[in-house]
XYZ file of C-alpha atoms in Angstrom:
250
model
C -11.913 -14.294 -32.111
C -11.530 -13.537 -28.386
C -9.307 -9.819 -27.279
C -7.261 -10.516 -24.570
C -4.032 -8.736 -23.048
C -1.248 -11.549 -24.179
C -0.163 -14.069 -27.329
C -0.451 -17.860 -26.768
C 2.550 -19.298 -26.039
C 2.790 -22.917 -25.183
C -0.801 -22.807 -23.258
C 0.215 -19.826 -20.962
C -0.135 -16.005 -21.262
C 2.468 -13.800 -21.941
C 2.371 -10.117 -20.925
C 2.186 -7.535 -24.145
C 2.016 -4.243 -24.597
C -0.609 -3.907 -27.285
C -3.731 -6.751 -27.266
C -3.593 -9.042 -29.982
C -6.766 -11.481 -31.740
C -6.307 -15.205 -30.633
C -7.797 -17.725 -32.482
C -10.907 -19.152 -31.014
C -9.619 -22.545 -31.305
C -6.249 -21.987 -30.092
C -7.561 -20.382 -26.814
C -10.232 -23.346 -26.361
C -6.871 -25.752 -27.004
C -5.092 -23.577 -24.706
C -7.249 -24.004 -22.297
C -7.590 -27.899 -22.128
C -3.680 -28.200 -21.865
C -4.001 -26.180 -18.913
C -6.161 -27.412 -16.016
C -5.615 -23.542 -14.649
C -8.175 -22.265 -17.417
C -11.646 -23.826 -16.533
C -13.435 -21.417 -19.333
C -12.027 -19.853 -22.386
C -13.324 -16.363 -20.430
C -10.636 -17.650 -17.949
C -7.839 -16.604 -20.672
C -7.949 -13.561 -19.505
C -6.714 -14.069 -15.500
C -4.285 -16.865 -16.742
C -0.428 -16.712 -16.795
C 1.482 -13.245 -17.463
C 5.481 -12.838 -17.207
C 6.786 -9.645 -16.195
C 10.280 -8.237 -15.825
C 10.022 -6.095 -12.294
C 12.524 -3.527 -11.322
C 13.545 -3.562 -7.380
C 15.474 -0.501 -6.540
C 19.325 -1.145 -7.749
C 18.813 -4.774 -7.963
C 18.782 -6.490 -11.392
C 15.431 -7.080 -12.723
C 13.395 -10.096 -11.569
C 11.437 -12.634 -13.485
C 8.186 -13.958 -11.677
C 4.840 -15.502 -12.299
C 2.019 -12.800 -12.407
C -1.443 -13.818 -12.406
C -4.149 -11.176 -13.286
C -7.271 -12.569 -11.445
C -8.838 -8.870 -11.789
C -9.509 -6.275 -13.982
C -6.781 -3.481 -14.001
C -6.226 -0.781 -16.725
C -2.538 -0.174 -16.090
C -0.842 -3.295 -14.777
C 2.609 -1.673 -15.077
C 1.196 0.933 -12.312
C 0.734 -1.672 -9.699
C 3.063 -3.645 -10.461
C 6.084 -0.737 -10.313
C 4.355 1.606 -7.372
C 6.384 2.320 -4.299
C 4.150 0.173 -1.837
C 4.357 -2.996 -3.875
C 7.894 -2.841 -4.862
C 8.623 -2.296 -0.969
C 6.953 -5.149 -0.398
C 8.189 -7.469 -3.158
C 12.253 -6.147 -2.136
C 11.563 -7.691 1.353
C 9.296 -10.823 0.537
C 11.625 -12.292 -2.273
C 14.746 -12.278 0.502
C 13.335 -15.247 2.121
C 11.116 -16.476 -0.188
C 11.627 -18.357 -3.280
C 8.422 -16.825 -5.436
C 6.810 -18.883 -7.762
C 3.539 -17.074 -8.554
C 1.876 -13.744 -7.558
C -1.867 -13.640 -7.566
C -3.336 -10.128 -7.963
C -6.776 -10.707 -6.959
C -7.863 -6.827 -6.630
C -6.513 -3.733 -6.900
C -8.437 0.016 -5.036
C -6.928 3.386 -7.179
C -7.250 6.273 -5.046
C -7.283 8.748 -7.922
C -4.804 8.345 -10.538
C -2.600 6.315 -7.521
C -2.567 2.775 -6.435
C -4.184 2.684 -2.988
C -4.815 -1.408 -1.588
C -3.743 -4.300 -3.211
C -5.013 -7.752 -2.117
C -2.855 -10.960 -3.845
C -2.001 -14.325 -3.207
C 1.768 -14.988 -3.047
C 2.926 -18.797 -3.579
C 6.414 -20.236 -3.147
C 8.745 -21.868 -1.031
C 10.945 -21.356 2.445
C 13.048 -23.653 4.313
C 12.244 -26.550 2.026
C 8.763 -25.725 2.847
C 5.723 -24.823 0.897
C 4.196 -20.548 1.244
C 0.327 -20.281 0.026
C -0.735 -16.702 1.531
C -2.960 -13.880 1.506
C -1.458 -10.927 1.488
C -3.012 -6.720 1.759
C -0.593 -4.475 0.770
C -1.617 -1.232 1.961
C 2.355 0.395 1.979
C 3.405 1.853 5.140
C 2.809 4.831 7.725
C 3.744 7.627 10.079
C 2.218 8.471 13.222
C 2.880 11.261 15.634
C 2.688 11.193 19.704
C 1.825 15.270 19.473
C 2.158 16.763 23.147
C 1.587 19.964 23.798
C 3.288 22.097 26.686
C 1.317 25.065 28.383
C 2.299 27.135 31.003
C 0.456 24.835 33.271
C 0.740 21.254 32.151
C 1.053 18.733 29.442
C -1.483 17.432 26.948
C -1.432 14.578 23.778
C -3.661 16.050 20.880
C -5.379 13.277 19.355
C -7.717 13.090 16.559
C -11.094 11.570 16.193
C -12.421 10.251 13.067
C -14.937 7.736 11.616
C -12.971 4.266 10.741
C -15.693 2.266 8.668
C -13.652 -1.016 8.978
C -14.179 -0.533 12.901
C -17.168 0.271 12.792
C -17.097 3.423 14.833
C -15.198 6.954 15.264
C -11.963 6.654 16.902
C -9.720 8.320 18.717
C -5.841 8.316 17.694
C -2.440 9.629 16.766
C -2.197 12.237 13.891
C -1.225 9.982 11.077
C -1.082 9.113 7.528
C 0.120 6.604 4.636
C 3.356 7.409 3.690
C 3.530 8.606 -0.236
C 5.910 7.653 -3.599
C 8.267 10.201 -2.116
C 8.880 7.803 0.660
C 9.745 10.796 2.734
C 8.918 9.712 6.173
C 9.938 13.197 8.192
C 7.838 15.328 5.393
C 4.867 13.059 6.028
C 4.871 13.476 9.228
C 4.783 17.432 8.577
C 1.979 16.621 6.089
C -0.256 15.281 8.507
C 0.072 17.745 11.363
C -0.914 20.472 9.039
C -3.717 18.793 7.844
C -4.798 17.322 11.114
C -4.176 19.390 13.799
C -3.503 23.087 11.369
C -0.050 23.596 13.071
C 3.178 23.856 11.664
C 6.718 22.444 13.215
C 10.059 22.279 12.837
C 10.969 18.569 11.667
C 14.158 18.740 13.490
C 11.993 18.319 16.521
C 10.770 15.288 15.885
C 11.970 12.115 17.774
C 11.702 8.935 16.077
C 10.460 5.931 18.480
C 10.955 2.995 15.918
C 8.599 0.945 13.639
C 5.736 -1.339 14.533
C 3.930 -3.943 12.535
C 0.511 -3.668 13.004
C -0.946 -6.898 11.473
C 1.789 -8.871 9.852
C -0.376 -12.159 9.816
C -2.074 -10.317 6.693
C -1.111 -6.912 6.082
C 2.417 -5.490 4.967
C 1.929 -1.908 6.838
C 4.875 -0.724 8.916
C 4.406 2.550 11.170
C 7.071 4.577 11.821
C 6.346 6.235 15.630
C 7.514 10.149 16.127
C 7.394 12.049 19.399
C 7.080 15.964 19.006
C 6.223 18.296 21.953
C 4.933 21.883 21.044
C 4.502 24.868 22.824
C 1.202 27.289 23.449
C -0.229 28.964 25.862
C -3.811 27.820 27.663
C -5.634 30.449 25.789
C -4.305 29.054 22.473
C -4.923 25.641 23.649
C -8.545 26.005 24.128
C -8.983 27.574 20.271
C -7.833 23.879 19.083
C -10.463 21.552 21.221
C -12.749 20.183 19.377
C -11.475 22.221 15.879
C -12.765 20.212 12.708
C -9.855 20.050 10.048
C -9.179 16.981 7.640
C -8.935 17.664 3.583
C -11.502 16.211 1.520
C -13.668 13.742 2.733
C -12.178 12.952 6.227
C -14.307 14.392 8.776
C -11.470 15.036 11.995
C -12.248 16.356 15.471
C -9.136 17.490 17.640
C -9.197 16.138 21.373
C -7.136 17.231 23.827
């Protein structure tokens, strides 16, 4: 008997709550009368239907495939960043199948997901990668002195470029979706001063890779006030939570 996550149902998988025992001969059958399912192993990434809630909308029905292990589907499947994503994709899309090929938990919260979307648009056929990472803030911080203006930026290592660099305070926007109390979030952290939010100018959005990622940043201007002798007690200040390691640059 194989334990999977699913009943057999005409050769395909079928999301369940609880698992359930499957014949080893039904699976094998299974299988053969799909040309999906190279292995009987492979019954576990094959076909799962889920009902997703989007917002206010009525529920969709679409094609999930499970090509990794994940302990709570429902999770990923109903967490902010994917749900954004899913609201906007299935406008212009006609969605046949989603591919979750791997999912990162940042604690007890869903941080990356990588998946392969496939469907239609404009009478043409949609086969693409897709790294949903959810969206950001970033700040423009300037400071005035008596004496002249500065941006505060922060330095930090970025493993996926290879080197520390220096940029806007900023960080991934939460399941709040609050973007004005992230943006207060991050200066504390980042550069250990507090603001008023209704300070802060909003620029407008920017896409920063849409050939492969979904992230959207939303830009804020703030301008703060301090004197040069304050000034010089933030250069070069260390601050970041856990394991970021941030210098302040002026």
């Amino acid at each position: 008997l194989l334990l999977v996550n699913g009943i057999l149902e005409k050769g395909g998988l079928f999301y369940k709550d609880k698992s359930y025992l499957i014949d080893k001969y039904i699976a094998v059958k299974a299988v053969k009368a799909n040309s999906n399912l190279k292995s009987v192993d492979a019954i576990k990434r094959s076909l799962l239907k889920h009902r997703i809630q989007v917002f206010n909308r009525k529920d969709l029905t679409m094609n999930i495939i499970w090509s990794c292990e994940v302990n709570d589907k429902e999770k990923v499947l109903n967490c902010l960043k994917f749900r954004n994503w899913l609201y906007k994709t299935e406008k212009i899309i006609k969605i046949d199948s989603i591919e979750i090929q791997s999912v990162d938990m940042f604690g007890e919260n869903v941080g990356f997901i990588k998946l392969r979307v496939k469907g239609t648009h404009d009478n043409k056929n949609i086969n693409s990668v897709v790294f949903i990472r959810g969206d950001s803030v970033s700040i423009l911080f300037v400071i005035k002195t008596e004496a002249k203006k500065y941006t505060a930026l922060v330095e930090q290592l970025r493993v996926p470029a290879g080197t520390r660099v220096l940029e806007c305070p900023a960080g991934m926007m939460d399941e709040e979706n609050n973007i004005h109390s992230v943006a207060l979030k991050e200066i504390e952290e980042e550069l250990e001063l507090s603001i008023d939010k209704s300070n802060l100018e909003f620029l407008g959005k920017v896409m920063n890779s849409p050939g492969g990622c979904d992230e959207s940043t939303s830009m804020f201007a703030y301008e703060h006030k301090m004197t040069e002798d304050e000034l010089k007690l933030l250069r070069n200040k260390k601050t970041g939570v856990d394991s970021e390691d941030i210098t302040i640059r002026i």
